[in-house]
Coordinates of C-alpha atoms in Angstrom, one line a residue:
M1 CA -34.4 -17.3 -23.6
T2 CA -32.4 -16.6 -20.4
M3 CA -29.0 -15.0 -21.0
T4 CA -26.1 -15.9 -18.7
P5 CA -24.5 -12.7 -17.5
T6 CA -20.9 -12.2 -18.4
R7 CA -18.7 -12.4 -15.4
A8 CA -16.6 -9.3 -14.7
R9 CA -12.8 -9.8 -14.7
A10 CA -10.8 -8.5 -11.8
R11 CA -7.0 -8.2 -11.5
F12 CA -4.8 -7.8 -8.5
L13 CA -1.3 -6.6 -7.8
D14 CA 0.7 -6.9 -4.5
V15 CA 2.2 -3.6 -3.5
R16 CA 5.3 -3.9 -1.3
L17 CA 7.3 -1.1 0.2
G18 CA 10.6 -2.6 1.0
D19 CA 9.8 -5.6 3.2
T20 CA 6.3 -4.4 4.0
L21 CA 3.2 -5.5 2.2
S22 CA 1.4 -2.2 2.1
G23 CA -1.6 -3.3 0.2
Y24 CA -3.1 -4.4 -3.1
L25 CA -4.0 -2.6 -6.4
C26 CA -7.4 -4.0 -7.5
E27 CA -8.9 -3.4 -11.0
I28 CA -12.4 -4.2 -12.3
D29 CA -14.4 -2.6 -15.2
Q30 CA -11.6 0.0 -15.7
A31 CA -11.9 1.1 -12.0
C32 CA -8.8 0.8 -9.9
R33 CA -8.5 0.9 -6.1
F34 CA -5.7 0.6 -3.6
V35 CA -6.7 -1.5 -0.7
P36 CA -4.4 -1.3 2.3
A37 CA -3.2 -4.6 3.8
D38 CA -4.6 -5.2 7.3
G39 CA -1.1 -5.2 8.8
Y40 CA -0.3 -1.9 7.1
R41 CA -3.6 -0.4 8.1
G42 CA -3.1 -1.1 11.8
D43 CA 0.5 -0.2 12.1
R44 CA 1.0 3.3 13.6
D45 CA 4.7 3.1 12.7
R46 CA 4.0 2.1 9.1
P47 CA 6.5 3.2 6.4
T48 CA 5.1 6.0 4.2
L49 CA 4.0 4.9 0.8
S50 CA 2.8 8.4 0.0
L51 CA 1.9 11.5 2.0
S52 CA -1.3 11.5 -0.1
I53 CA -2.3 8.2 1.6
T54 CA -0.9 8.2 5.1
I55 CA 0.2 11.1 7.4
P56 CA 3.0 10.3 9.9
G57 CA 1.7 10.7 13.4
D58 CA -1.9 11.7 12.5
E59 CA -4.0 8.6 12.7
D60 CA -7.3 10.5 12.4
V61 CA -6.5 11.9 8.9
T62 CA -4.9 8.6 7.9
S63 CA -8.0 6.7 8.9
A64 CA -10.2 9.1 7.1
I65 CA -8.3 8.3 3.9
L66 CA -7.8 4.6 4.3
D67 CA -11.4 4.0 5.5
N68 CA -12.9 5.7 2.4
P69 CA -12.7 3.3 -0.6
F70 CA -13.6 6.1 -2.9
H71 CA -11.0 8.6 -1.6
P72 CA -9.3 10.2 -4.6
A73 CA -5.9 9.1 -3.3
L74 CA -7.0 5.4 -3.4
Y75 CA -9.5 5.2 -6.3
N76 CA -9.7 6.1 -10.0
T77 CA -11.8 5.3 -13.0
G78 CA -11.5 5.2 -16.8
G79 CA -8.6 2.8 -16.8
A80 CA -6.4 5.2 -14.9
L81 CA -4.5 4.3 -11.8
P82 CA -4.9 6.3 -8.5
P83 CA -2.6 9.4 -8.6
Y84 CA 0.3 8.0 -6.6
F85 CA 0.5 4.9 -8.8
A86 CA -0.1 6.9 -12.0
G87 CA 2.9 9.0 -11.1
L88 CA 5.2 5.9 -11.2
L89 CA 4.7 5.6 -15.0
P90 CA 6.6 7.4 -17.7
E91 CA 4.9 9.3 -20.5
G92 CA 5.1 9.4 -24.3
E93 CA 7.6 7.2 -26.0
L94 CA 8.9 5.8 -22.7
L95 CA 5.5 4.5 -21.9
K96 CA 5.2 2.9 -25.3
R97 CA 8.4 1.0 -24.7
L98 CA 6.9 -0.6 -21.6
E99 CA 3.7 -1.3 -23.4
Q100 CA 5.6 -3.2 -26.1
T101 CA 7.0 -5.6 -23.5
R102 CA 3.5 -7.0 -22.8
T103 CA 2.5 -10.2 -24.5
H104 CA -1.3 -9.7 -24.2
P105 CA -3.2 -6.6 -25.3
E106 CA -5.2 -6.5 -22.0
D107 CA -1.8 -6.0 -20.2
R108 CA -1.0 -2.9 -22.3
T109 CA -3.0 -0.8 -20.0
S110 CA -1.6 1.4 -17.1
F111 CA -2.3 -1.5 -14.7
G112 CA -0.4 -4.1 -16.8
V113 CA 2.4 -1.7 -17.7
L114 CA 3.0 -1.0 -14.1
A115 CA 3.5 -4.7 -13.5
A116 CA 6.0 -4.7 -16.5
A117 CA 8.4 -2.6 -14.5
G118 CA 7.2 -3.8 -11.1
L119 CA 10.6 -4.7 -9.7
D120 CA 12.3 -1.5 -10.8
L121 CA 10.0 1.4 -10.0
P122 CA 10.8 4.8 -8.5
G123 CA 11.6 4.6 -4.8
A124 CA 11.5 1.5 -2.7
L125 CA 8.3 0.2 -4.2
E126 CA 7.7 -3.2 -5.8
V127 CA 4.6 -4.4 -7.6
T128 CA 3.9 -8.0 -8.5
P129 CA 0.9 -10.1 -9.6
S130 CA -1.1 -11.3 -6.6
D131 CA -1.6 -15.0 -5.9
A132 CA -5.3 -15.7 -6.4
E133 CA -5.2 -18.6 -3.9
T134 CA -3.9 -16.5 -1.0
L135 CA -5.7 -13.2 -1.7
P136 CA -7.4 -12.0 1.5
E137 CA -11.2 -12.0 1.5
S138 CA -11.2 -8.3 2.4
V139 CA -9.4 -7.6 -0.8
R140 CA -11.7 -9.8 -2.9
R141 CA -14.7 -7.8 -1.5
A142 CA -13.1 -4.6 -2.8
V143 CA -14.2 -5.7 -6.3
A144 CA -17.3 -7.6 -5.2
S145 CA -20.3 -7.6 -7.6
P146 CA -23.6 -6.1 -6.6
P147 CA -25.9 -8.4 -4.4
G148 CA -27.1 -11.3 -6.5
G149 CA -24.4 -10.7 -9.2
A150 CA -21.9 -13.3 -10.3
P151 CA -18.6 -13.0 -8.4
P152 CA -15.9 -11.6 -10.7
E153 CA -13.4 -13.9 -12.4
I154 CA -9.8 -13.3 -11.2
A155 CA -7.7 -12.7 -14.3
P156 CA -4.0 -13.2 -14.4
V157 CA -1.5 -10.3 -14.8
E158 CA 1.7 -10.7 -16.7
G159 CA 4.7 -10.2 -14.4
D160 CA 7.8 -8.1 -14.7
T161 CA 9.9 -8.0 -17.9
E162 CA 13.6 -8.6 -17.5
G163 CA 15.4 -5.3 -17.6
A164 CA 12.3 -3.1 -17.6
A165 CA 12.3 -0.1 -15.4
S166 CA 9.9 2.9 -15.0
I167 CA 11.3 6.4 -14.8
S168 CA 8.8 9.2 -15.0
G169 CA 8.8 12.0 -17.5
V170 CA 8.7 12.5 -21.2
Q171 CA 12.4 13.1 -22.1
N172 CA 14.1 10.3 -23.9
K173 CA 16.1 8.4 -21.2
L174 CA 17.1 4.9 -20.0
A175 CA 17.4 3.3 -16.6
L176 CA 20.8 1.7 -16.5
S177 CA 23.2 -0.2 -14.2
T178 CA 26.6 1.2 -13.2
A179 CA 28.0 -2.3 -12.5
H180 CA 30.7 -1.6 -15.1
A181 CA 30.9 2.2 -14.6
G182 CA 33.7 4.0 -16.4
R183 CA 33.8 1.4 -19.2
R184 CA 30.2 0.7 -20.1
Y185 CA 26.7 1.1 -18.8
T186 CA 24.3 -1.8 -19.1
M187 CA 20.6 -2.5 -18.9
P188 CA 19.5 -3.6 -15.4
T189 CA 18.8 -7.3 -14.7
R190 CA 16.2 -8.9 -12.5
G191 CA 17.3 -8.6 -8.8
H192 CA 19.6 -5.8 -9.6
P193 CA 17.6 -2.6 -10.3
S194 CA 18.9 0.4 -12.1
D195 CA 21.0 2.9 -10.3
L196 CA 21.6 5.5 -13.0
I197 CA 19.4 7.5 -15.4
A198 CA 20.8 8.1 -18.8
K199 CA 19.3 11.2 -20.4
L200 CA 19.8 10.7 -24.1
P201 CA 20.6 13.4 -26.7
A202 CA 18.4 14.2 -29.7
K203 CA 19.4 12.8 -33.0
N204 CA 22.7 14.3 -34.0
D205 CA 22.4 17.0 -31.3
D206 CA 23.5 16.8 -27.7
S207 CA 23.3 20.5 -27.0
Q208 CA 20.5 20.0 -24.4
I209 CA 22.7 17.5 -22.6
W210 CA 25.4 20.2 -22.2
N211 CA 22.7 22.8 -21.3
E212 CA 21.5 20.6 -18.4
Y213 CA 24.9 19.6 -17.2
V214 CA 26.1 23.3 -17.1
S215 CA 22.8 24.3 -15.4
M216 CA 23.1 21.7 -12.7
Q217 CA 26.7 22.8 -12.0
L218 CA 25.6 26.5 -11.8
A219 CA 22.8 25.5 -9.4
A220 CA 25.2 23.6 -7.2
A221 CA 27.6 26.6 -7.1
A222 CA 24.7 28.8 -5.8
G223 CA 23.8 26.4 -3.0
V224 CA 21.5 23.9 -4.5
D225 CA 21.8 20.2 -3.3
T226 CA 21.9 18.6 -6.8
A227 CA 21.9 15.0 -7.9
S228 CA 25.3 13.9 -9.1
C229 CA 25.6 14.0 -12.9
R230 CA 28.2 14.0 -15.6
P231 CA 28.3 13.9 -19.4
M232 CA 29.5 10.6 -20.8
P233 CA 30.1 9.3 -24.4
L234 CA 27.1 7.7 -25.8
S235 CA 29.3 4.8 -27.0
T236 CA 29.6 3.7 -23.3
V237 CA 25.9 2.7 -23.2
D238 CA 25.8 -1.1 -24.0
V239 CA 22.5 -0.9 -26.0
E240 CA 22.9 -2.3 -29.5
G241 CA 22.4 0.3 -32.2
L242 CA 21.8 3.2 -29.8
A243 CA 24.9 5.3 -30.7
E244 CA 24.4 4.6 -34.4
A245 CA 20.8 5.6 -34.3
L246 CA 21.4 8.9 -32.5
G247 CA 24.7 9.9 -34.1
P248 CA 28.5 9.5 -33.5
D249 CA 30.5 11.3 -30.9
L250 CA 27.5 12.4 -28.9
H251 CA 27.1 12.4 -25.1
F252 CA 24.4 11.5 -22.7
L253 CA 23.9 12.9 -19.2
A254 CA 24.5 10.2 -16.5
V255 CA 22.5 11.0 -13.4
D256 CA 23.0 8.9 -10.3
R257 CA 19.7 7.8 -8.8
F258 CA 19.2 9.3 -5.3
D259 CA 16.6 6.5 -4.6
R260 CA 19.3 3.8 -4.9
L261 CA 22.0 3.4 -2.4
P262 CA 24.7 0.6 -2.5
D263 CA 22.9 -1.4 0.3
R264 CA 19.3 -0.4 -0.1
R265 CA 16.6 1.5 -2.0
V266 CA 15.3 4.8 -0.6
H267 CA 11.6 5.5 -1.0
A268 CA 10.7 8.7 -3.0
E269 CA 7.7 10.4 -4.6
D270 CA 7.3 13.5 -6.6
G271 CA 5.2 16.6 -5.9
C272 CA 2.2 15.4 -8.0
Q273 CA 2.1 12.2 -6.0
V274 CA 2.3 14.0 -2.7
L275 CA -0.6 16.3 -3.7
T276 CA -2.8 13.6 -5.2
R277 CA -2.4 15.0 -8.7
M278 CA -2.4 13.1 -11.9
P279 CA 0.8 13.6 -14.0
N280 CA -1.0 15.7 -16.6
R281 CA -1.5 18.4 -13.9
K282 CA 2.1 18.8 -13.1
Y283 CA 2.2 22.6 -13.8
G284 CA 0.9 23.7 -10.4
R285 CA 0.1 27.1 -9.1
A286 CA 2.1 28.9 -6.4
G287 CA -0.2 27.5 -3.7
D288 CA 0.7 23.9 -4.7
F289 CA 4.4 24.6 -4.2
L290 CA 3.7 26.3 -0.9
A291 CA 1.7 23.3 0.2
L292 CA 4.9 21.2 -0.3
V293 CA 6.9 23.6 1.7
Q294 CA 4.4 23.4 4.5
L295 CA 4.5 19.6 4.5
L296 CA 8.3 19.8 4.8
A297 CA 8.1 22.3 7.6
R298 CA 5.6 20.1 9.5
F299 CA 6.8 16.6 8.9
G300 CA 10.3 16.8 7.4
V301 CA 13.3 15.3 9.0
K302 CA 15.4 18.3 8.2
G303 CA 12.9 21.0 9.1
V304 CA 14.1 24.6 8.4
A305 CA 17.1 23.4 6.4
D306 CA 14.8 21.9 3.7
V307 CA 12.5 24.9 3.8
R308 CA 15.5 27.1 3.2
Q309 CA 16.7 24.8 0.4
F310 CA 13.3 24.9 -1.3
F311 CA 13.5 28.7 -1.7
V312 CA 17.2 28.5 -2.8
R313 CA 16.0 26.4 -5.7
Q314 CA 13.2 28.8 -6.6
A315 CA 15.7 31.6 -6.7
V316 CA 18.1 29.6 -8.8
N317 CA 15.4 28.6 -11.3
T318 CA 14.6 32.3 -11.8
L319 CA 18.2 33.4 -12.2
L320 CA 18.9 30.5 -14.6
G321 CA 15.8 30.8 -16.7
N322 CA 14.4 27.4 -15.7
S323 CA 10.7 27.8 -16.4
D324 CA 10.0 24.1 -16.3
A325 CA 10.4 23.4 -12.6
H326 CA 7.0 21.8 -12.3
L327 CA 5.6 19.6 -9.6
K328 CA 7.1 16.4 -11.0
N329 CA 10.5 18.1 -10.7
V330 CA 10.2 18.4 -7.0
S331 CA 10.6 15.1 -5.0
F332 CA 10.5 14.0 -1.4
V333 CA 12.7 11.1 -0.2
Y334 CA 12.1 9.1 3.1
P335 CA 15.5 8.6 4.7
D336 CA 13.9 6.9 7.8
G337 CA 11.1 5.3 5.8
V338 CA 8.5 7.5 7.4
R339 CA 9.2 11.2 7.4
P340 CA 10.1 13.2 4.2
A341 CA 13.1 15.2 3.2
L342 CA 13.6 17.2 0.0
S343 CA 15.4 15.1 -2.5
P344 CA 18.5 16.3 -4.4
A345 CA 17.5 18.6 -7.2
Y346 CA 17.3 17.3 -10.8
D347 CA 16.1 18.3 -14.3
I348 CA 17.5 21.9 -13.9
V349 CA 17.7 23.3 -17.4
C350 CA 18.2 26.8 -18.8
V351 CA 14.9 26.6 -20.7
A352 CA 15.1 30.2 -21.9
A353 CA 18.2 29.1 -24.0
L354 CA 16.4 26.2 -25.8
P355 CA 15.8 26.6 -29.5
G356 CA 12.2 27.8 -30.2
F357 CA 11.7 28.9 -26.5
A358 CA 9.4 31.7 -27.7
A359 CA 6.9 29.1 -28.9
F360 CA 6.7 27.4 -25.5
K361 CA 3.6 29.4 -24.3
Q362 CA 3.3 28.0 -20.8
N363 CA 7.1 28.3 -20.2
V364 CA 7.1 31.9 -21.6
A365 CA 4.3 32.8 -19.2
I366 CA 6.2 31.3 -16.2
D367 CA 9.4 33.1 -17.4
A368 CA 7.5 36.4 -17.4
D369 CA 6.5 35.8 -13.8
Q370 CA 10.1 35.0 -12.9
R371 CA 11.4 38.1 -14.5
A372 CA 9.0 40.2 -12.3
Q373 CA 10.2 38.6 -9.0
T374 CA 11.7 40.7 -6.3
L375 CA 12.6 40.1 -2.7
A376 CA 9.1 41.3 -1.8
T377 CA 7.8 38.3 -3.8
Y378 CA 9.5 35.9 -1.5
R379 CA 8.4 37.8 1.6
E380 CA 4.8 37.3 0.4
L381 CA 5.5 33.6 -0.1
A382 CA 6.9 33.4 3.5
R383 CA 3.8 35.0 4.9
A384 CA 1.5 32.7 2.9
T385 CA 3.2 29.7 4.4
K386 CA 3.4 31.3 7.9
L387 CA 7.2 30.9 7.8
P388 CA 9.6 33.6 9.2
D389 CA 10.4 35.8 6.3
R390 CA 14.0 36.2 7.6
I391 CA 14.7 32.5 6.8
V392 CA 13.3 32.9 3.2
T393 CA 14.9 36.3 2.4
A394 CA 18.3 35.2 3.8
A395 CA 18.2 32.1 1.6
V396 CA 17.4 34.2 -1.5
K397 CA 20.0 36.9 -0.7
D398 CA 22.7 34.2 -0.2
T399 CA 21.7 32.5 -3.4
V400 CA 21.9 35.7 -5.4
A401 CA 25.3 36.6 -3.9
L402 CA 26.7 33.2 -4.8
A403 CA 25.3 33.3 -8.3
R404 CA 26.7 36.7 -9.0
S405 CA 30.1 35.9 -7.6
R406 CA 30.5 32.4 -9.1
W407 CA 28.5 32.0 -12.3
P408 CA 30.4 34.3 -14.7
A409 CA 33.7 32.5 -14.2
L410 CA 32.0 29.0 -14.0
L411 CA 30.4 29.7 -17.4
E412 CA 33.8 30.1 -18.9
E413 CA 35.4 27.2 -17.0
L414 CA 32.6 24.8 -18.1
D415 CA 32.7 26.1 -21.7
A416 CA 28.9 26.6 -21.5
P417 CA 26.9 26.6 -24.8
P418 CA 26.8 30.2 -26.1
A419 CA 23.0 30.4 -25.8
V420 CA 23.2 29.4 -22.1
K421 CA 26.0 31.8 -21.4
A422 CA 24.2 34.7 -23.0
V423 CA 20.9 34.0 -21.2
V424 CA 22.4 33.6 -17.8
L425 CA 24.6 36.7 -18.0
E426 CA 21.7 38.7 -19.3
R427 CA 19.5 37.6 -16.4
L428 CA 22.2 38.3 -13.8
D429 CA 22.4 41.8 -15.2
A430 CA 18.8 42.6 -15.8
L431 CA 16.5 40.7 -13.4
P432 CA 15.2 42.6 -10.4
L433 CA 15.9 39.6 -8.2
A434 CA 19.6 39.6 -9.2
R435 CA 19.9 43.1 -7.6
V436 CA 18.9 42.2 -4.0

């Protein structure tokens, strides 16, 4: 008896960067590939989707990536998205929330969940189900069966969910709208994406909210360009049952989105996406961070200013005790749509003051490295990136001077949590870097 082979099922998503159709995400048999649109492929002035995929002004490298269907920036297996697209999704409970918006089990995969928040993704990206009738033949061929095999069936993908947004990370948070700012914050609606991230407190405990708020203000006082943030009463979030579930009289941290402006969305990507890393590899080595600096120095719209700012942030993280400044906590924005700039800083926390810090093995190891830093450490980093060490050392010296002169009084003015105050003052007194 002759068995009729089962037809494979293929799914497609349009990938738009602002008004530009940059390409298509194609999935078949748990393999996923980004296929650039012909117009995007041939446009030398194309907007940058990711520096892992196209390099501004370097068509040879760009072609080598776009012409290789199995390039790691374009292709992944095992049901995983290619790294840039994987970096658009949240983790943990945040991911589960998006999964629960899907009607069909087959859409509760990374591919389907991306479509759930397809109109409110980080940066200027929008992802929507492709129209099977108008899908280009070149894109169909990207999932073609072997010679003689049955052509794959094009399966539907459930579109976006009203109010769904994707914000990367594991911390409990919401993407909200500031349409009624000052009175209440609401869930975003279709056509009006979120413009604020609400970092939520733990149940009956908002100490980490105040830790992060104080840490962000200290960072700004030492020269860091920070995202605007402020603590707000949890009661102002218009989500039924939220305040009751977490506890009365608590606060959340309202962080303005730097990828949303009043008249447009600004494209952005994090360090993992830039370096073709999956999110679970966010704890990079020194060389990974130096690679980001070199990209800013070579392609950035701000040049030396962003290089200097990068090292200011490294010094602040050391002085503050922030041992969680991983690759996903470093982002590029694209002010002109093509060339990168360092985004405002975010997720700055005095990790050394968190309860149970001694049990965070990875953070404790990073903290030990920070405690050993000296000005010579930064000179070595400058040499490794072929940057003038006078730029790097001047940035670090200025940062230390500002921290020592401003932080003690600011800790009192902000009524910093006692644990944060104790950790920061101890580090200013004891760290070798604080004595430069």
